[in-house]
Coordinates of C-alpha atoms in Angstrom, one line a residue:
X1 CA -8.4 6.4 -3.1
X2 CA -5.9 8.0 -5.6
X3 CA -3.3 5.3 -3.0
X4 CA -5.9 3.3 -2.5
X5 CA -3.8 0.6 -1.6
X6 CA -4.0 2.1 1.7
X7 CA -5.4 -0.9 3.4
X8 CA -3.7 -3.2 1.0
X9 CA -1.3 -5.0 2.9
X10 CA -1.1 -8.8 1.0
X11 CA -0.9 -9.0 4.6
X12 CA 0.6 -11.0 7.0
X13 CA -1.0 -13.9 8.5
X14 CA 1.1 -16.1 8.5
X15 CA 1.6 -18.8 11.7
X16 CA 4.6 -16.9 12.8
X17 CA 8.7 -16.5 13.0
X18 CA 9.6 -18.0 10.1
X19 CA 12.7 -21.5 11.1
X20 CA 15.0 -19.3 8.7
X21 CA 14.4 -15.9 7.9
X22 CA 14.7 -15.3 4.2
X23 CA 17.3 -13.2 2.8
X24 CA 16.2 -11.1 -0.3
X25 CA 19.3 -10.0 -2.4
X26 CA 19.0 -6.6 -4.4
X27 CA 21.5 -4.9 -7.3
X28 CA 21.7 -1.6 -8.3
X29 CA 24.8 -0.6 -10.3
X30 CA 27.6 0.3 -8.4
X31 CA 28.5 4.1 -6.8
X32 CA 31.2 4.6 -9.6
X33 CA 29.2 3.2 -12.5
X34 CA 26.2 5.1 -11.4
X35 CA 28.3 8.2 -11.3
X36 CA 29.5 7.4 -15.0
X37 CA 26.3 7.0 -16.1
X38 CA 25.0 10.4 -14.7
X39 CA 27.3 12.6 -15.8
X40 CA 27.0 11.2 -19.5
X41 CA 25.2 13.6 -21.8
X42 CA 23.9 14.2 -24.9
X43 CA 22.7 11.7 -27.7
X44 CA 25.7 9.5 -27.7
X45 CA 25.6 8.9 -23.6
X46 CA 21.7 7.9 -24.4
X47 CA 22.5 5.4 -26.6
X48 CA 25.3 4.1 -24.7
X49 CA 23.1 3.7 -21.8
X50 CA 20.6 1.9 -23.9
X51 CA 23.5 -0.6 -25.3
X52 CA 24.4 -0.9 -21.9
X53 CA 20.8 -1.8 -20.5
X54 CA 20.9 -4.2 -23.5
X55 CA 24.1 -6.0 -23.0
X56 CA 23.0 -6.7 -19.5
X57 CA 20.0 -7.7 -20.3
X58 CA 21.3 -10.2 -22.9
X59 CA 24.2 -11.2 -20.2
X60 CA 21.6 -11.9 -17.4
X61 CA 19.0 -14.0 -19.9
X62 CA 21.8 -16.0 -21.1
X63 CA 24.4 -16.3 -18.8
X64 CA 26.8 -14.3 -20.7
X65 CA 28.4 -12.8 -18.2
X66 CA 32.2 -11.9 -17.9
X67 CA 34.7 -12.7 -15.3
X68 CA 34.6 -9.0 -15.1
X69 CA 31.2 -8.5 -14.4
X70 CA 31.7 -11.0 -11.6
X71 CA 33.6 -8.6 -9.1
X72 CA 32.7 -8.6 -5.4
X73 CA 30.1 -6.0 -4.5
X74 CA 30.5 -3.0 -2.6
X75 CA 27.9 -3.9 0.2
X76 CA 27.0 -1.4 2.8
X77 CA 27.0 -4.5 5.4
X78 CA 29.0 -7.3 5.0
X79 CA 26.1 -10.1 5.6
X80 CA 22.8 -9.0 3.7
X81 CA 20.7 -11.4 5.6
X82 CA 18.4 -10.2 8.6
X83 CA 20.8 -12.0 10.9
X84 CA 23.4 -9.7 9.5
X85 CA 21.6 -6.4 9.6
X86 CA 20.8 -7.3 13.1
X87 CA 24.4 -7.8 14.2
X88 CA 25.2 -4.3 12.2
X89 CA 22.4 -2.7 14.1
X90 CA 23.7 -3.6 17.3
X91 CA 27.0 -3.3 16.7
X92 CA 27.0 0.3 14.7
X93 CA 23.1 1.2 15.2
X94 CA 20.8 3.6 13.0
X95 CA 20.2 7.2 13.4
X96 CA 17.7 8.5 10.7
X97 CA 15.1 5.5 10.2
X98 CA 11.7 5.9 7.9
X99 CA 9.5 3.2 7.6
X100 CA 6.6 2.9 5.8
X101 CA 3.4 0.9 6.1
X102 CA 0.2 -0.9 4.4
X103 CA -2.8 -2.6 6.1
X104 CA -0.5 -5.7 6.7
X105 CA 0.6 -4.0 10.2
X106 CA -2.5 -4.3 11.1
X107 CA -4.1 -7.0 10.6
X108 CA -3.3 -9.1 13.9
X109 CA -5.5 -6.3 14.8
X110 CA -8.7 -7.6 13.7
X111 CA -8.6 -5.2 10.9
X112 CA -9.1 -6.6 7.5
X113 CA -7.0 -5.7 4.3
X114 CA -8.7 -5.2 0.9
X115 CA -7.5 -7.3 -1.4
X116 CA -7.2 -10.5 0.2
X117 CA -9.8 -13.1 -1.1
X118 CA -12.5 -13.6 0.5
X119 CA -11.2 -12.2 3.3
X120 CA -10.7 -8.6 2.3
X121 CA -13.0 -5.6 2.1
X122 CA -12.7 -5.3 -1.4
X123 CA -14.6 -8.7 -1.6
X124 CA -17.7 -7.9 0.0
X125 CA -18.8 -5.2 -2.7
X126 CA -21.9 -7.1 -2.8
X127 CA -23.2 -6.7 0.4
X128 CA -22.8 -2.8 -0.6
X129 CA -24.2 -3.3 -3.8
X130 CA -21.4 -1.6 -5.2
X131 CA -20.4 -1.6 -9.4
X132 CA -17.2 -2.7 -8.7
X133 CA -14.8 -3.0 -5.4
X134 CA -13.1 0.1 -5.5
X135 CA -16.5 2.1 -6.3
X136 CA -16.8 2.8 -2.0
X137 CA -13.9 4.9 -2.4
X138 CA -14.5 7.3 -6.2
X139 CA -15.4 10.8 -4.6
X140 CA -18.3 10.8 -7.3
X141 CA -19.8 7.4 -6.2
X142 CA -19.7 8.8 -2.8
X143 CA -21.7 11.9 -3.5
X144 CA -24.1 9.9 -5.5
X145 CA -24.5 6.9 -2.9
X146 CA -22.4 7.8 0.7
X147 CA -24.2 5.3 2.5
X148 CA -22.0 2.3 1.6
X149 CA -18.8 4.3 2.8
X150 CA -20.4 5.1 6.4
X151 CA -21.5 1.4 6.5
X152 CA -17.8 0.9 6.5
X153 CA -16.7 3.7 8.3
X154 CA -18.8 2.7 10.6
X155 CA -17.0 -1.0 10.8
X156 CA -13.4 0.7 11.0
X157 CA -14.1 3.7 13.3
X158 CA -11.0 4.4 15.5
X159 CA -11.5 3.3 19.0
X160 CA -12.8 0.1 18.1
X161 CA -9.2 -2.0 17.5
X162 CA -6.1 -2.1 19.7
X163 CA -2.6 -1.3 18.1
X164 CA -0.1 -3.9 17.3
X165 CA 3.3 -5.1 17.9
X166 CA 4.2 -3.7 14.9
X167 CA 2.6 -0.2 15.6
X168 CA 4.5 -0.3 18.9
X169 CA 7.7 -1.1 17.7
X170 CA 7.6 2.0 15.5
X171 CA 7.0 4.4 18.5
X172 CA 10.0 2.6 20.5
X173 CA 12.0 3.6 17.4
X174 CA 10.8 7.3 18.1
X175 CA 11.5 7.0 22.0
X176 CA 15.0 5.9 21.3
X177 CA 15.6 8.7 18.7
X178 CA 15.9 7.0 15.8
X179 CA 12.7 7.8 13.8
X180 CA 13.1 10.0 10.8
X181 CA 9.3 9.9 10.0
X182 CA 6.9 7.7 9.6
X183 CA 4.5 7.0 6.4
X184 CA 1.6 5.0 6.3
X185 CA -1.7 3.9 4.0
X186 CA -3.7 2.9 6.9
X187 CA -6.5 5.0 7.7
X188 CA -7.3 3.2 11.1
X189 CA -5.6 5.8 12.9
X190 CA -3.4 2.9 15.6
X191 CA 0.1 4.5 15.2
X192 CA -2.0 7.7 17.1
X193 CA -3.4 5.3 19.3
X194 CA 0.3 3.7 19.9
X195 CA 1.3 7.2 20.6
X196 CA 3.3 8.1 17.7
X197 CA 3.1 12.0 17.8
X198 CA 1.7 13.8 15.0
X199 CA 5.4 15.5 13.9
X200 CA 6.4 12.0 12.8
X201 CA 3.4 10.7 11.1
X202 CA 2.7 11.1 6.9
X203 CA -0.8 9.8 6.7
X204 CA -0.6 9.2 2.7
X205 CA -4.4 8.9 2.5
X206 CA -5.6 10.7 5.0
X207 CA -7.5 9.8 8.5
X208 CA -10.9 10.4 9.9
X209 CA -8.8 12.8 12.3
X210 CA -10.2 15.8 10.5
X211 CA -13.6 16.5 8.2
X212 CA -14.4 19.1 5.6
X213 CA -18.1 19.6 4.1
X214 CA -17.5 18.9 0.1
X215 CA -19.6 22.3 -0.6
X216 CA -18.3 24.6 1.3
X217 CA -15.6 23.6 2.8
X218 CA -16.5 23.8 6.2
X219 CA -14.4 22.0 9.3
X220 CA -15.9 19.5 11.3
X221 CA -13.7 17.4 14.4
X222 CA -13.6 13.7 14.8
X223 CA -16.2 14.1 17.7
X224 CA -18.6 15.6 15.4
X225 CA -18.4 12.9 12.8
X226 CA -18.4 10.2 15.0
X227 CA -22.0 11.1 16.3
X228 CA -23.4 11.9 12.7
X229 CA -21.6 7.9 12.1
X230 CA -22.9 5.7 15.0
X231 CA -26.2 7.0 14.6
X232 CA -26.4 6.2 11.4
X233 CA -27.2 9.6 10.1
X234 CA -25.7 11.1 7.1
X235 CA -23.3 14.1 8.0
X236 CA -24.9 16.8 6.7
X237 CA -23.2 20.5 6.3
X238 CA -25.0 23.0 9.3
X239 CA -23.9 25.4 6.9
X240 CA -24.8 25.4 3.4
X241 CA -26.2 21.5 3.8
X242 CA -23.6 19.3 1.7
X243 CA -22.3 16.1 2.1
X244 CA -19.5 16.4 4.5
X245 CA -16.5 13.9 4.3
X246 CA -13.4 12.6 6.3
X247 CA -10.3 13.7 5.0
X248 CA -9.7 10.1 3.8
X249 CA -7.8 10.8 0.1
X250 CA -10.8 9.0 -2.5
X251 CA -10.3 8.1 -6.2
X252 CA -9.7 11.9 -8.0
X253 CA -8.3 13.3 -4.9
X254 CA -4.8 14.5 -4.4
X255 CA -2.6 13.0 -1.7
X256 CA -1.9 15.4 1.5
X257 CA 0.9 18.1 1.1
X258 CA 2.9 16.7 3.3
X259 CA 3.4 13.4 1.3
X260 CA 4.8 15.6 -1.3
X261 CA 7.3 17.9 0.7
X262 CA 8.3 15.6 3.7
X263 CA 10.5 13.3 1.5
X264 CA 13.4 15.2 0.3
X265 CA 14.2 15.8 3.7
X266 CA 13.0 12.4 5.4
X267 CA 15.6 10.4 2.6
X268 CA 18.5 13.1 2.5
X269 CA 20.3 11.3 5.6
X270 CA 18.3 8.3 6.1
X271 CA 20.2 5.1 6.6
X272 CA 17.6 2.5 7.0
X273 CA 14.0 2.4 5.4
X274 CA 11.9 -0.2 7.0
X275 CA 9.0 -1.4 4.4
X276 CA 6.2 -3.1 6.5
X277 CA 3.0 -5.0 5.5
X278 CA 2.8 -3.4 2.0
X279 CA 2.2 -5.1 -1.6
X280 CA 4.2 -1.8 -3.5
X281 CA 1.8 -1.7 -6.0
X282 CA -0.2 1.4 -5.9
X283 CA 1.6 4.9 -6.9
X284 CA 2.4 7.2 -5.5
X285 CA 3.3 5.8 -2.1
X286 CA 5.3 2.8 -3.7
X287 CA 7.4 5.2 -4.7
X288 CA 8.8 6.0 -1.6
X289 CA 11.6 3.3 -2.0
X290 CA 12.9 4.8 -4.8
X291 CA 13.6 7.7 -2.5
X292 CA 16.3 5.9 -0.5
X293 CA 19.9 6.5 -1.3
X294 CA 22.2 3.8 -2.6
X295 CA 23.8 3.6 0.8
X296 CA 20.7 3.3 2.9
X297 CA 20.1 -0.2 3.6
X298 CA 16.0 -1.2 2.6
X299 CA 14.4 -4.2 5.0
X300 CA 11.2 -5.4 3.8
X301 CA 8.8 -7.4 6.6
X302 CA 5.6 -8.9 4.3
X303 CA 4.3 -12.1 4.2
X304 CA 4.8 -12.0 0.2
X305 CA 7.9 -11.1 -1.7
X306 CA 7.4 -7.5 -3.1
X307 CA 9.1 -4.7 -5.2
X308 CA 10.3 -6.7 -7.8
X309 CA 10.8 -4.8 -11.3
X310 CA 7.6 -5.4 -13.1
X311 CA 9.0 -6.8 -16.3
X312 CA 13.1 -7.4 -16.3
X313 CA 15.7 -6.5 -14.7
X314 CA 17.3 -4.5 -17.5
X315 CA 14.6 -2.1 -17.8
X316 CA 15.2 -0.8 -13.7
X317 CA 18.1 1.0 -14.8
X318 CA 18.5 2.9 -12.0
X319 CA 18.6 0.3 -9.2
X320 CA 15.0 1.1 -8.2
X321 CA 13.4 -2.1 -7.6
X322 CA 13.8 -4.6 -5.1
X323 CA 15.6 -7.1 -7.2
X324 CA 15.5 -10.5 -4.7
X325 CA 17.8 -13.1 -5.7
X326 CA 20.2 -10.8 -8.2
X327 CA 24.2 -11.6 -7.1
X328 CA 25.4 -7.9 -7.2
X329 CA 23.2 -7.0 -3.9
X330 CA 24.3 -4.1 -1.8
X331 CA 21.7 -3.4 0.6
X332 CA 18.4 -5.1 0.6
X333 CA 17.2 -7.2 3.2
X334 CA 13.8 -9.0 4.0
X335 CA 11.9 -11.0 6.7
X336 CA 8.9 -12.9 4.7
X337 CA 6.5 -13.4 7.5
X338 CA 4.2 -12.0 9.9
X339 CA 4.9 -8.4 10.6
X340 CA 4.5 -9.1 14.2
X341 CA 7.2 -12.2 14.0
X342 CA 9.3 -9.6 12.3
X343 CA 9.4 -6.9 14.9
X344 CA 9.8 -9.2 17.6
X345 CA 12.5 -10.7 15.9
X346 CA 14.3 -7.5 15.3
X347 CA 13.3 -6.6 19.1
X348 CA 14.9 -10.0 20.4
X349 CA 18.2 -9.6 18.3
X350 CA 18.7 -6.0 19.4
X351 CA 17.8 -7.0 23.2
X352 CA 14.7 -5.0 23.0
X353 CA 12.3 -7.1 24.1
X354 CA 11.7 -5.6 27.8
X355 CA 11.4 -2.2 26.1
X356 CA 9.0 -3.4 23.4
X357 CA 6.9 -5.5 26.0
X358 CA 6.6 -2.3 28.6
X359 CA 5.6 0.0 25.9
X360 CA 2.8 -2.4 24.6
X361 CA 1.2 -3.3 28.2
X362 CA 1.5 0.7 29.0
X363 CA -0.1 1.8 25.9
X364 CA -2.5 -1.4 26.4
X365 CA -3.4 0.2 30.4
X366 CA -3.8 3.7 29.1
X367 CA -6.2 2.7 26.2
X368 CA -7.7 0.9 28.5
X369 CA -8.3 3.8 31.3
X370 CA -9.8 5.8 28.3
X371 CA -12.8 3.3 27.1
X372 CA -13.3 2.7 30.7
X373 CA -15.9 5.4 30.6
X374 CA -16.5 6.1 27.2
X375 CA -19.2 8.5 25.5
X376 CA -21.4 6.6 22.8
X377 CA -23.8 8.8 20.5
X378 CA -27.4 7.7 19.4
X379 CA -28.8 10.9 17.2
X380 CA -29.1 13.3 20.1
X381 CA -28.6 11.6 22.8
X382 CA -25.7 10.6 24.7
X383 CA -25.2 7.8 26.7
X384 CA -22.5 6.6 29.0
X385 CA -21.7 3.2 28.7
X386 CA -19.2 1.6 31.0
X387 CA -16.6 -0.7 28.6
X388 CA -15.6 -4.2 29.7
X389 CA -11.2 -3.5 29.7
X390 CA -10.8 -7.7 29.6
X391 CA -8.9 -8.0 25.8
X392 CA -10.8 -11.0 23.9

């Protein structure tokens, strides 16, 4: 997948709520210095922006920093811990909120991530007998060997995991309002299953929501694919007899349209970008930070610190990066932990809990009522097989 991180997560399995949750500290340059810098042009503003980078670079390595360069921070909350934000959201509130997602949401699912050792899907290549761990998602390994995909498909097929907490929590932020849009690299499908309606939902690499024959082209639904899966027959184009293949972005493919035009508008006003369960290392979707404006606040929920600028902290000149532990922080925020702990958390503190709890057992019934008498394919026969609604 061209954002194949899309089940990434460096998920979050952690034992729970963490005693004190962490505060991650952030710097970009300040509104007026940014300003400065932008309007410079020509040669001579280059280089002084270079020098500049430089200096700071030099000042931060060595401690060579002024008295000057020690001024207090314009914050956009006072307190940049999650404590704080909390106490700003209930006191002030939100009112154009995108989050974005990796595998790490949903993981308390049952759902594996790819990259974790041993654990991950990534590390069972062999049992595919795959080249290498990504190979089960190159478009030209799949048209040369599909069977390894399906195999998997197969394991992660909608229907067969509940949502989470987490997935929840982001469709209470759409009943109250509040939800902007919602981007994800998960191709499992659960923020549908939550209920999150389609309007509000970027699926960066795709879903097995829709299929199109390679060849030709051709359309096929979810229900159509899903017999051709679970009786392990390869789905076959009735019209011109290629290989026909979810809409699930592979290695060589472009990302959806939507991931490309939704943003401009989804950042313009947004005050709060909520990054959940992600490791913000595969591009394009990492990006996505970059699209908040200095005055949105950014709260990361992962088990692992991410974001960080990949080399120093001179050479994210423009504030980009999630810079934890930098003094001159004015807006990040993070809750290292379980991504479940973390929306509880921000549930409990905002006196959501009820709200969050009713919405989970609702969806929970519903889901229920639907497998209750659910259709199974085998080739070309259907069976009716009566699901068992006790949770494991």
């Amino acid at each position: 997948m061209s954002d194949s991180e899309e089940n990434e997560g460096k998920s979050d399995q952690s034992d729970g709520l963490p005693t004190k949750p962490s505060t991650l500290l952030y710097t970009p340059t300040s509104k007026s210095a940014a300003t400065a810098t932008d309007t410079d042009s020509g040669s001579q503003g280059e280089e002084d922006g270079t020098v500049d980078m430089i200096r700071r670079f030099f000042s931060q390595t060595f401690s060579l920093t002024s008295d000057n360069e020690c001024a207090v921070v314009d914050k956009v909350i006072p307190e940049l811990t999650f404590e704080g934000l909390s106490m700003h959201w209930r006191e002030n509130g939100f009112k154009n909120i995108v989050t974005m997602v990796g595998a790490g949401i949903s993981t308390s699912a049952g759902i594996p991530d790819f990259r974790s050792p041993g654990y991950g899907l990534y590390s069972n290549q062999k049992q595919h007998k795959l080249p290498h761990p990504t190979a089960i998602f190159d478009v030209d390994n799949f048209q040369k060997n599909p069977a390894p995909f399906f195999e998997l498909a197969k394991e992660l097929y909608p229907g067969s995991f509940m949502p989470t907490p987490a997935h929840y929590f982001v469709r209470l932020l759409h009943e109250k309002g509040v939800l902007q849009r919602h981007y994800t690299q998960n191709i499992d499908m659960l923020e549908r299953l939550a209920g999150l309606p389609e309007d509000k939902l970027i699926e960066a690499i795709g879903s097995f929501n829709t299929n199109h024959c390679l060849n030709c082209k051709q359309f096929y639904d979810m229900a159509w694919m899903k017999k051709k899966i679970f009786s392990d027959a390869l789905p076959i184009c009735e019209q011109c007899k290629g290989l026909v293949k979810p809409d699930i972005v592979f290695i060589g493919e472009n990302l959806p349209d939507k991931f490309y035009s939704c943003p401009e508008e989804d950042f313009k006003e947004c005050d709060l970008l909520i990054i959940m369960g992600t490791s913000l290392e595969m591009q394009p979707f990492a990006s996505l930070i970059h699209r908040a404006g200095p005055r949105c606040i950014r709260l990361l929920i992962n088990r692992d610190a991410v974001g960080r600028a990949s080399f120093a902290p001179w050479m994210d000149a423009n504030g980009e990066a999630l810079l934890y532990g930098e003094t001159k922080n004015t807006r990040d925020v993070a809750f290292l932990g379980d991504c479940d702990a973390g929306v509880w958390a921000l549930a409990e503190a905002l006196g959501w809990e009820d709200e969050l709890q009713q919405l989970i057992s609702k969806g929970q019934r519903e889901l229920d009522e639907e497998k209750d008498n659910i259709v199974v394919y085998y080739g070309d026969e259907i069976q009716t097989a009566v699901i068992d609604s006790a949770k494991k």
